[in-house]
Coordinates of C-alpha atoms in Angstrom, one line a residue:
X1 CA 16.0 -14.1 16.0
X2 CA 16.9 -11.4 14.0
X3 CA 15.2 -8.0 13.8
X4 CA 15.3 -4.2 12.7
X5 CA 15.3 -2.3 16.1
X6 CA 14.2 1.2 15.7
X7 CA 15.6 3.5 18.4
X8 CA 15.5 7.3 19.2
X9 CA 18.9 8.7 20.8
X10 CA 18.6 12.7 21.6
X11 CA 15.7 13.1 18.7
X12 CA 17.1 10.9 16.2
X13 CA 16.0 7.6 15.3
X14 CA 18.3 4.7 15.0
X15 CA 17.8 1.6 12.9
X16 CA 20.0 -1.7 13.6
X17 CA 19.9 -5.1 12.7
X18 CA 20.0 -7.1 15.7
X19 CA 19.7 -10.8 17.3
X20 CA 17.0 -10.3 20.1
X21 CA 15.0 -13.2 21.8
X22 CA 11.9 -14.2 21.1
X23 CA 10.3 -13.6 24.2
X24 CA 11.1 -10.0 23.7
X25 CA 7.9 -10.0 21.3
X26 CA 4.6 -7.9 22.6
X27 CA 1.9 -9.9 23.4
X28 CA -0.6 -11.5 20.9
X29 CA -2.7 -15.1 20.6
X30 CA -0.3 -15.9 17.8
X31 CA 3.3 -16.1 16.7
X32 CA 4.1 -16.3 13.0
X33 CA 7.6 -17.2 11.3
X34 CA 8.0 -14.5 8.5
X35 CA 9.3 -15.4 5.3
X36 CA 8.3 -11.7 3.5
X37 CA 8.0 -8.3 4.2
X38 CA 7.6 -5.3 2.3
X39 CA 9.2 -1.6 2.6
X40 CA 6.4 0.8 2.4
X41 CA 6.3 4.8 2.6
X42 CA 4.9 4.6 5.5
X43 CA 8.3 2.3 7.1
X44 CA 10.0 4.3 5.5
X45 CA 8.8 7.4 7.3
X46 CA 9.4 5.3 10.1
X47 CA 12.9 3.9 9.3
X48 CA 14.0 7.3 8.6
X49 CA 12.7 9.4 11.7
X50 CA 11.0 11.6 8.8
X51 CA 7.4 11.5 9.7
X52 CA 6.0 11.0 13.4
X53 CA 5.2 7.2 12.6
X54 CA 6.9 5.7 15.7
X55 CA 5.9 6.7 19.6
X56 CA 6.8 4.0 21.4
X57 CA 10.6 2.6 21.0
X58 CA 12.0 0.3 20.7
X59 CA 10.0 -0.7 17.6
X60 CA 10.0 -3.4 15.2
X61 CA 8.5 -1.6 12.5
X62 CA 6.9 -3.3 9.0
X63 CA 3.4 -2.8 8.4
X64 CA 3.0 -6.1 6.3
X65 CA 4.8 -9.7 6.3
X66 CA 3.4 -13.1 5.1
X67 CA 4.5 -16.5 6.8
X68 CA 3.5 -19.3 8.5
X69 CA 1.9 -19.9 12.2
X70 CA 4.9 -20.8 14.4
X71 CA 2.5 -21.1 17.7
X72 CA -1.1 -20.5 18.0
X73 CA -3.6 -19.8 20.9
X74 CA -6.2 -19.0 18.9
X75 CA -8.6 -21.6 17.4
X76 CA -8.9 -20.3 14.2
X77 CA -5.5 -20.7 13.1
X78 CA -2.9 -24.1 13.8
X79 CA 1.1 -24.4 13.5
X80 CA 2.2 -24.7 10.0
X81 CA -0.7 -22.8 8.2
X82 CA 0.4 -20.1 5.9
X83 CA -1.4 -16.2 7.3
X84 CA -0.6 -12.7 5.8
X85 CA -1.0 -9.7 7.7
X86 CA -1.2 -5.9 6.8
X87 CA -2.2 -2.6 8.4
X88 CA -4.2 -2.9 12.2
X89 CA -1.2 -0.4 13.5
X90 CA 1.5 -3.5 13.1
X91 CA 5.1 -1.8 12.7
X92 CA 3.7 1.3 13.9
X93 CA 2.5 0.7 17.9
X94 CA 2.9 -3.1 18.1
X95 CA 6.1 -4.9 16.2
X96 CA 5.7 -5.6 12.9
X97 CA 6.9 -7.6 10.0
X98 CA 10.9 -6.6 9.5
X99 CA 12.0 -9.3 11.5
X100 CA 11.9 -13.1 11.7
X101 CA 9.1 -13.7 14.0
X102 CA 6.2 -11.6 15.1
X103 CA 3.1 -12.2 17.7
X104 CA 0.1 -10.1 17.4
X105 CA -3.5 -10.8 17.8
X106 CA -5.8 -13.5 16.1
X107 CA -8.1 -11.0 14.5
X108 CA -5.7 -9.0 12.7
X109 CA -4.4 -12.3 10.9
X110 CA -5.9 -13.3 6.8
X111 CA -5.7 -17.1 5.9
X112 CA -3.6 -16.9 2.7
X113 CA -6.1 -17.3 0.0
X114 CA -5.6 -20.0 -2.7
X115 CA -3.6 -19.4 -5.3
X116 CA -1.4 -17.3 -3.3
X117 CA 1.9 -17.8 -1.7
X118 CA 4.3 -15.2 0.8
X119 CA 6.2 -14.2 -1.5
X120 CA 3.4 -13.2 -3.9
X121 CA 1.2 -12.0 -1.2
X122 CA 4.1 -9.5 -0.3
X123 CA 4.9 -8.3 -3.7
X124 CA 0.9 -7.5 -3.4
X125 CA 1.1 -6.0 0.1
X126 CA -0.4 -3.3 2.0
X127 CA 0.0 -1.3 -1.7
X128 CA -2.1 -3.7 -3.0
X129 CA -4.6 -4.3 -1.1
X130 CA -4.8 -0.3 -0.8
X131 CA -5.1 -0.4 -4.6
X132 CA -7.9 -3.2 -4.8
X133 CA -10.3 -1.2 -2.1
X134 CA -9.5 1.8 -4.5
X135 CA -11.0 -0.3 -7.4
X136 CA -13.9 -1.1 -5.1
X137 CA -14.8 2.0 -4.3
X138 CA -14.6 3.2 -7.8
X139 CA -17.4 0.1 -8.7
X140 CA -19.5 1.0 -5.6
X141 CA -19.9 4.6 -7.2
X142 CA -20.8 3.5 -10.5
X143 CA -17.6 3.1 -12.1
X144 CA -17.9 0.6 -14.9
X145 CA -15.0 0.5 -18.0
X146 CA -17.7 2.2 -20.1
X147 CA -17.8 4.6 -17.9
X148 CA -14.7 6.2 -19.7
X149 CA -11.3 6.7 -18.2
X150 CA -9.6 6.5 -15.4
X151 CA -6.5 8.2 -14.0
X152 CA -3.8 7.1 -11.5
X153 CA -1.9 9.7 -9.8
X154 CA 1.8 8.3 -8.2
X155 CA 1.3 5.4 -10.9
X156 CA 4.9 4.3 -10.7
X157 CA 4.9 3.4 -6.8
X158 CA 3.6 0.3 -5.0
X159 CA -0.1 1.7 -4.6
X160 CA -0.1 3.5 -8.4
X161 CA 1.1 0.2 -10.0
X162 CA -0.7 -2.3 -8.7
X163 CA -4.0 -0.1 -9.2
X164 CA -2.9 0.1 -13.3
X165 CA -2.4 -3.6 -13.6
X166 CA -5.6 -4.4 -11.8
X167 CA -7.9 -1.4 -13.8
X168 CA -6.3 -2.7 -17.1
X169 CA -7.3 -6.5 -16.1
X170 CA -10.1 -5.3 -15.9
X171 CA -11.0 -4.0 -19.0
X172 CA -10.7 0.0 -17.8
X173 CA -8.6 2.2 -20.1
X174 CA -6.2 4.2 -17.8
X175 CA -4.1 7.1 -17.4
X176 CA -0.9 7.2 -15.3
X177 CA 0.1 10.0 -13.3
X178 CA 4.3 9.9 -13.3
X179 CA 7.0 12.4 -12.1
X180 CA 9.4 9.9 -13.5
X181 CA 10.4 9.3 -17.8
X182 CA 11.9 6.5 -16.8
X183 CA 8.9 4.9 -15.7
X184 CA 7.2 5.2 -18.5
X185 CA 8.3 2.1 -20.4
X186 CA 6.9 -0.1 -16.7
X187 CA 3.6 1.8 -16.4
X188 CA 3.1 0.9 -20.2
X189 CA 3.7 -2.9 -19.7
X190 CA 1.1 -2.3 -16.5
X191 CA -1.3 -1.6 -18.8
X192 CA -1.4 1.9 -19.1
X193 CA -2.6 3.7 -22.2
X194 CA -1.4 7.3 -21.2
X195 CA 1.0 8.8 -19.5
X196 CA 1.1 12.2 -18.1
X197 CA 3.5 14.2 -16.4
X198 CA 3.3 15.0 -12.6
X199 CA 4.0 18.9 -13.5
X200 CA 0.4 18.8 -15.0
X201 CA -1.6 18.5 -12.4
X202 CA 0.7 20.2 -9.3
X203 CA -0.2 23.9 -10.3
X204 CA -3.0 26.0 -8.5
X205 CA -6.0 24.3 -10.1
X206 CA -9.2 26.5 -10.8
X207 CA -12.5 25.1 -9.0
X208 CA -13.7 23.4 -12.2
X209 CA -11.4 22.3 -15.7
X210 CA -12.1 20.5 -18.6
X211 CA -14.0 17.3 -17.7
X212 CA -11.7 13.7 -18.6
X213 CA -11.6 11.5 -16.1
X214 CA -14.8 9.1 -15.0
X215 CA -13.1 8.1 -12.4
X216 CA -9.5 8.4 -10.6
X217 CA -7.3 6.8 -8.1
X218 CA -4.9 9.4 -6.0
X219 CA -1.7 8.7 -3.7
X220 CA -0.4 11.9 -3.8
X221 CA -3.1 14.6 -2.6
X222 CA -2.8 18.5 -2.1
X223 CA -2.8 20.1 -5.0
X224 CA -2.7 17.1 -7.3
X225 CA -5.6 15.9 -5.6
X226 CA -7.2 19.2 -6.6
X227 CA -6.5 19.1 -10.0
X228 CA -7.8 15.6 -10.5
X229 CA -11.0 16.9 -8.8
X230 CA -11.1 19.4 -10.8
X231 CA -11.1 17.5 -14.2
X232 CA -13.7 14.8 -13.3
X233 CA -16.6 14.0 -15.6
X234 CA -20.4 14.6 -14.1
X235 CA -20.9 11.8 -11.6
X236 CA -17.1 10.6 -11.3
X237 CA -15.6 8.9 -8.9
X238 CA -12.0 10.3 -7.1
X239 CA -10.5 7.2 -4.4
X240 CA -8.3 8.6 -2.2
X241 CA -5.7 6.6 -0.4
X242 CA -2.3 8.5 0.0
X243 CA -1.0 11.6 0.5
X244 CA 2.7 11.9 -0.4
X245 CA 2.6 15.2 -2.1
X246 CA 1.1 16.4 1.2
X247 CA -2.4 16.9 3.5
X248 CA -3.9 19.7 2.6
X249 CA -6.7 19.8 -0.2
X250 CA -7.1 23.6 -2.1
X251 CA -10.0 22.8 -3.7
X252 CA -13.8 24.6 -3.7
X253 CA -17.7 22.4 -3.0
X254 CA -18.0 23.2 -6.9
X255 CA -17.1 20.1 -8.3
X256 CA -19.5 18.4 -5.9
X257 CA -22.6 20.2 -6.6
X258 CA -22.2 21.1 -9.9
X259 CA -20.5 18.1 -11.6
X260 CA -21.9 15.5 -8.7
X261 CA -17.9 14.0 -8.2
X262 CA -17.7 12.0 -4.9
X263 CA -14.7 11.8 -3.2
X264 CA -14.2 8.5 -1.7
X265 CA -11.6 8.4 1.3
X266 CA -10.0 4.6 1.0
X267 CA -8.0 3.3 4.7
X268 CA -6.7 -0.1 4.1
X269 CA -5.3 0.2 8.0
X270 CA -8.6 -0.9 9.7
X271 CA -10.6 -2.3 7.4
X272 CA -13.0 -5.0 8.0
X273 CA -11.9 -8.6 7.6
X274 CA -14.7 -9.6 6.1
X275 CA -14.0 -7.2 3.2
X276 CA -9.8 -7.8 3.2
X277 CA -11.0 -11.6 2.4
X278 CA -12.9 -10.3 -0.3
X279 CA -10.1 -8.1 -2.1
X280 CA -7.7 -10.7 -1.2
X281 CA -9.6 -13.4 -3.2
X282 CA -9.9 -10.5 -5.6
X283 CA -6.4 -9.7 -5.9
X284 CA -5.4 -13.1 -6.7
X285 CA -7.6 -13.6 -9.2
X286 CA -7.2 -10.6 -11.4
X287 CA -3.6 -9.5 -11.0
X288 CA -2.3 -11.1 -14.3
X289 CA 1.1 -13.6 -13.6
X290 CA 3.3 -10.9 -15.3
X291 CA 2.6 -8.1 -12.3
X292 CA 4.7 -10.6 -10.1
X293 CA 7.3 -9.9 -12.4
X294 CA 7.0 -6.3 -13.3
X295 CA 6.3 -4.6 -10.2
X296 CA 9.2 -6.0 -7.7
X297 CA 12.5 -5.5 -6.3
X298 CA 13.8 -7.8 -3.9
X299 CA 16.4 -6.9 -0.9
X300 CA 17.5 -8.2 2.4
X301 CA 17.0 -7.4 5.8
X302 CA 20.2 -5.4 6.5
X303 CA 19.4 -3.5 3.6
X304 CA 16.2 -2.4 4.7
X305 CA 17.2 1.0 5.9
X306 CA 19.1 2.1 3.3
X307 CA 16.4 1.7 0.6
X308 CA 14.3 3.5 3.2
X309 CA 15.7 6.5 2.0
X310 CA 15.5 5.4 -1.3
X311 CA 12.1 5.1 -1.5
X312 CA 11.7 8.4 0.2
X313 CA 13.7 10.2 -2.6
X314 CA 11.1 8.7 -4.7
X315 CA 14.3 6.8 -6.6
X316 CA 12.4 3.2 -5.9
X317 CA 9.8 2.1 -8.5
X318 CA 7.1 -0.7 -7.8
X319 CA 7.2 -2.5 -5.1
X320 CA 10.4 -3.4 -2.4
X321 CA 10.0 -6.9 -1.3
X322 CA 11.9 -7.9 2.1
X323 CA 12.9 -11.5 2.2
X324 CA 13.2 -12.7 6.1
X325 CA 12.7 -16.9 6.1

């Protein structure tokens, strides 16, 4: 089988494409042939050597894939039944998606729901279920399209776009957040009404602005994060899932306690399975047929690597789909 081996030779990491056997795969109740993968930041952080991602090599890395069971020990799940998987460490500390097989546990493994196939459950991803528990959290604190609108900071990436197609389906009138003119043109056929630049909110924000948003969905963090906190109506709503513009948040309590914001931390790594099934069903019903269009790229294996870098240099819009089967 074929696979992308990361390596680390005198502090750098090395990324091949290479035939290895299946036996070589870690342990796990069940073995799954892969048909789709996805390149997220975080592989790509891996891929690269960029960010401390990767402490155990060799690695297979790939945070998502979708396939079908190849060999099962656990009950729940038979040879020939088509499984997604995202997050539970997978492509990080236990081998992950970007190659033609994987084995990991039973419990980290999602039935694909109905409606849905690999290839669209990958174009989806770990981005979009990150994006769907955003929208959840938003509607858990109150949220509602009357509420008024809602922003999306890093709106042309996997998380950002997925996040404006679903708000828009559902009937919230949003605000994309994009470093990019060239996006514009995409984040408008996502359903975005707006469209501000990235330079707008990355200044030194003071502890309270001018109140806009009811409620806001952030990938980047620092002092974008900041900013959008900053700007929040009385009793908004801020889901926070990335932080590609950095970890530190130089913000004050006074948007708290004096305009009652919450600020809703979103991890789509260890979540539940109980609640994936749920935003699973939920991503397949709202995400409108057109998304599956708008919001991909498609490469090969062997080309994985190189739009690693790609997607670091932020020159990658949407979402990078890996076909493996």
């Amino acid at each position: 089988m074929q696979a992308l081996i990361l390596e680390q030779s005198e502090g750098k990491t090395l990324a091949n494409v290479r035939q290895i056997q299946a036996d070589a795969l870690p342990q796990g109740e069940v073995t799954i042939d892969i048909a789709w993968s996805g390149l997220n930041y975080k592989d790509a952080l891996a891929i690269t050597g960029k960010g401390k991602i990767i402490r155990q090599f060799p690695m297979v890395p790939g945070i998502d894939f979708a396939g079908t069971v190849h060999h099962s020990e656990d009950p729940r799940f038979h040879a020939g039944q088509s499984v997604l998987l995202t997050g539970w460490g997978v492509g990080e500390n236990h081998w992950g998606g970007l190659a033609e097989q994987a084995r990991v546990k039973g419990d980290w493994l999602v039935p694909m729901p109905q409606g849905l196939d690999a290839r669209k459950a990958m174009i989806i991803g770990t981005a979009g279920l990150t994006a769907m528990l955003c929208v959840m959290a938003l509607e858990e604190g109150g949220i509602t399209p009357e509420s008024g609108e809602v922003l999306v900071t890093g709106a042309s990436g996997g998380v950002g776009s997925t996040a404006v197609s679903l708000l828009n389906a559902l009937g919230y009138k949003v605000a994309a957040v994009s470093g990019r003119e060239s996006t514009h043109d995409y984040l408008r056929a996502l359903g975005a009404s707006e469209i501000l630049p990235r330079s707008a909110f990355s200044a030194d924000a003071r502890p309270l602005e001018k109140q806009r948003w009811a409620g806001a969905i952030d990938t980047v963090g620092d002092k974008v994060l900041a900013s959008v906190l900053a700007q929040m109506n009385y009793g908004g709503v801020v889901a926070a899932c990335g932080l590609a513009g950095g970890v530190n948040l130089p913000t004050s309590v006074m948007p708290f306690i004096l305009r009652n914001v919450r600020l809703q931390g979103v991890d789509s790594v260890n979540t539940p399975v109980e609640r994936r099934i749920i935003a699973w069903e939920r991503l397949t019903r709202t995400l409108p047929e057109s998304f599956y269009q708008q919001a991909t790229r498609e490469i090969s294996l062997t080309e994985a690597a190189e739009n690693a870098a790609k997607l670091l240099n932020n020159a990658i819009t949407g979402r990078t789909l890996v076909k493996i089967g």
